[in-house]
C-alpha atoms as a PDB file:
ATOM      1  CA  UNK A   1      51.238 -30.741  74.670  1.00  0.00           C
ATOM      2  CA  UNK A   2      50.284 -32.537  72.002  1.00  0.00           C
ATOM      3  CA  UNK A   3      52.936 -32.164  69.880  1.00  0.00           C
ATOM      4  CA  UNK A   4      55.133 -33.408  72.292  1.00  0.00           C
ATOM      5  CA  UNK A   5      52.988 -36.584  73.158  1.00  0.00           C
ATOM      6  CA  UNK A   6      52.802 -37.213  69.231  1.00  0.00           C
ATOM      7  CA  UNK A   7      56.917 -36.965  69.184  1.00  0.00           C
ATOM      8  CA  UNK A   8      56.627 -39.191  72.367  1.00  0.00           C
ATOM      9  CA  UNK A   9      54.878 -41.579  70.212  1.00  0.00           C
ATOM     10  CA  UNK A  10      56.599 -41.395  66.964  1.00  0.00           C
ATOM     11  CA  UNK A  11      60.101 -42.223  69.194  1.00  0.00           C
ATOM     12  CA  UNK A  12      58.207 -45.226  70.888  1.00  0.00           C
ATOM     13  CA  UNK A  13      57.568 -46.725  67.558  1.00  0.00           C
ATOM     14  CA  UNK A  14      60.691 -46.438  66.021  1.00  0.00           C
ATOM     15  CA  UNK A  15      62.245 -48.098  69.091  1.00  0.00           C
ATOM     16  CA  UNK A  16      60.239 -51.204  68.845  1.00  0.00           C
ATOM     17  CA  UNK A  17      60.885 -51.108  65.125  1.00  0.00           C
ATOM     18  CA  UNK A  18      64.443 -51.105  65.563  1.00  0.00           C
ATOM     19  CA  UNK A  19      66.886 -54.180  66.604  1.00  0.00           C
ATOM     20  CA  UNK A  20      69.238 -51.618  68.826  1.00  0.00           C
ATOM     21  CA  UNK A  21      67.945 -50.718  72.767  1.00  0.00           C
ATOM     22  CA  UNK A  22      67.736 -47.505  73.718  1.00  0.00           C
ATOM     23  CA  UNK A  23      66.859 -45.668  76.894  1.00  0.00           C
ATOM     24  CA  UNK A  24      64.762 -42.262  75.891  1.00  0.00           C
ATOM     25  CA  UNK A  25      64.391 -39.266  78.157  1.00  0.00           C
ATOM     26  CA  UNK A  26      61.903 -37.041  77.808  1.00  0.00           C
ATOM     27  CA  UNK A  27      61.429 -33.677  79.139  1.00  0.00           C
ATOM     28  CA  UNK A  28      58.561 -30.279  78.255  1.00  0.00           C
ATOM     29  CA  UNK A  29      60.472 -27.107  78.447  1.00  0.00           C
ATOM     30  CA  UNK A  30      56.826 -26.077  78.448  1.00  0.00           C
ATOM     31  CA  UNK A  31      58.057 -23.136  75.154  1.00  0.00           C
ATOM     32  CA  UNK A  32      59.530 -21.605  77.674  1.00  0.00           C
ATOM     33  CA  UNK A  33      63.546 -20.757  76.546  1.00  0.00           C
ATOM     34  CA  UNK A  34      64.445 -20.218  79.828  1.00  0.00           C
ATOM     35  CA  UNK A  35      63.480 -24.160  80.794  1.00  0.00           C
ATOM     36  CA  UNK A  36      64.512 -24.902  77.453  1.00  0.00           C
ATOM     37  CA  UNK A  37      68.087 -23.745  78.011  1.00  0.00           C
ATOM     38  CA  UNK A  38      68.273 -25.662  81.486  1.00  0.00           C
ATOM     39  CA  UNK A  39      67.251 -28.967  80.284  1.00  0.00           C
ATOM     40  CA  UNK A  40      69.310 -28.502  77.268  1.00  0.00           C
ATOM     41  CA  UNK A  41      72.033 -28.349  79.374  1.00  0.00           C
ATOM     42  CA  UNK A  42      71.261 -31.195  81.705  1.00  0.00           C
ATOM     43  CA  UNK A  43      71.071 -33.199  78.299  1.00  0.00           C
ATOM     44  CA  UNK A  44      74.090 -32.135  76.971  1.00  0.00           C
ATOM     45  CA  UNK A  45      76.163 -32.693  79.840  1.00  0.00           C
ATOM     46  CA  UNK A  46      74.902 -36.214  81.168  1.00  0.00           C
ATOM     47  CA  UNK A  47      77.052 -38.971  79.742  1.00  0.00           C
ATOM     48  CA  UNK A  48      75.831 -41.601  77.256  1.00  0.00           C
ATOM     49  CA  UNK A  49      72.855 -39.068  75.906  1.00  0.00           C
ATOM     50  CA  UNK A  50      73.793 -39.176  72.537  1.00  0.00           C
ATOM     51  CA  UNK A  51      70.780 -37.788  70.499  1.00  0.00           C
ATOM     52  CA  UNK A  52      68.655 -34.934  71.327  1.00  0.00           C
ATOM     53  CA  UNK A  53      65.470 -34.562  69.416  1.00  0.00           C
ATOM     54  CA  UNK A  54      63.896 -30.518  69.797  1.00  0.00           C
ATOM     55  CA  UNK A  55      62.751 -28.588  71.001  1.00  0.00           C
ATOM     56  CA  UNK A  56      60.010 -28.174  69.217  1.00  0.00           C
ATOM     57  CA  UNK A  57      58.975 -24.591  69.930  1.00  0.00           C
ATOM     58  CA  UNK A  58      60.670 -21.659  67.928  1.00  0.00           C
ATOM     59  CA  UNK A  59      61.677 -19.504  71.345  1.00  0.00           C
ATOM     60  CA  UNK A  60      62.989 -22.621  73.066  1.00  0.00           C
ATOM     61  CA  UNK A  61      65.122 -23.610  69.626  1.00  0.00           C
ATOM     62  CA  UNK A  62      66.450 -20.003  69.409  1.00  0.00           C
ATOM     63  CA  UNK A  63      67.625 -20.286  72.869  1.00  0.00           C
ATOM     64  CA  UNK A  64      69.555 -23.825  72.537  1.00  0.00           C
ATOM     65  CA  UNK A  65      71.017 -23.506  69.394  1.00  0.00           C
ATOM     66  CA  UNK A  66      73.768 -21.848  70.126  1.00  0.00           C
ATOM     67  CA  UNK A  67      74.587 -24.751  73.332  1.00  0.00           C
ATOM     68  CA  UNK A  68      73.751 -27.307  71.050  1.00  0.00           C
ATOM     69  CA  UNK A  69      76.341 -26.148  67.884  1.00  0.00           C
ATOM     70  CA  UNK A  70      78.824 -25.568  70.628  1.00  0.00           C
ATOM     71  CA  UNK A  71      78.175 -29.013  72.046  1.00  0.00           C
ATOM     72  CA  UNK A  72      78.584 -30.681  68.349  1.00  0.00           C
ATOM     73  CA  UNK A  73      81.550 -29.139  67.265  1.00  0.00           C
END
């Protein structure tokens, strides 16, 4: 979509502005919440993933949240 490519971007930018490497992972739950859910798990249970960034679509956000505070607490 092109929201996503224009977050895609955005990231790619700040990691040449920035003196720290990182490895990025991307992935389109498509605003699905059902793929959402899946790759936020996959995400939140691979070691050294320490940021997540979306997702970006209101159905897909509704059905992470409630991994995600679980996962930050």
């Amino acid at each position: 979509s092109s929201w996503g490519e224009s977050i895609k971007r955005g990231v790619e930018i700040a990691i040449t502005e920035t003196k720290h490497p990182f490895v990025v992972s991307y992935a389109d739950d498509g605003c699905l919440a059902d793929r959402a859910d899946a790759i936020a798990h996959q995400f939140f249970t691979q070691k050294g993933i320490r940021y997540v960034f979306g997702p970006g679509c209101a159905q897909s956000l509704i059905a992470v949240a409630p991994k995600a505070k679980r996962v930050a607490a």
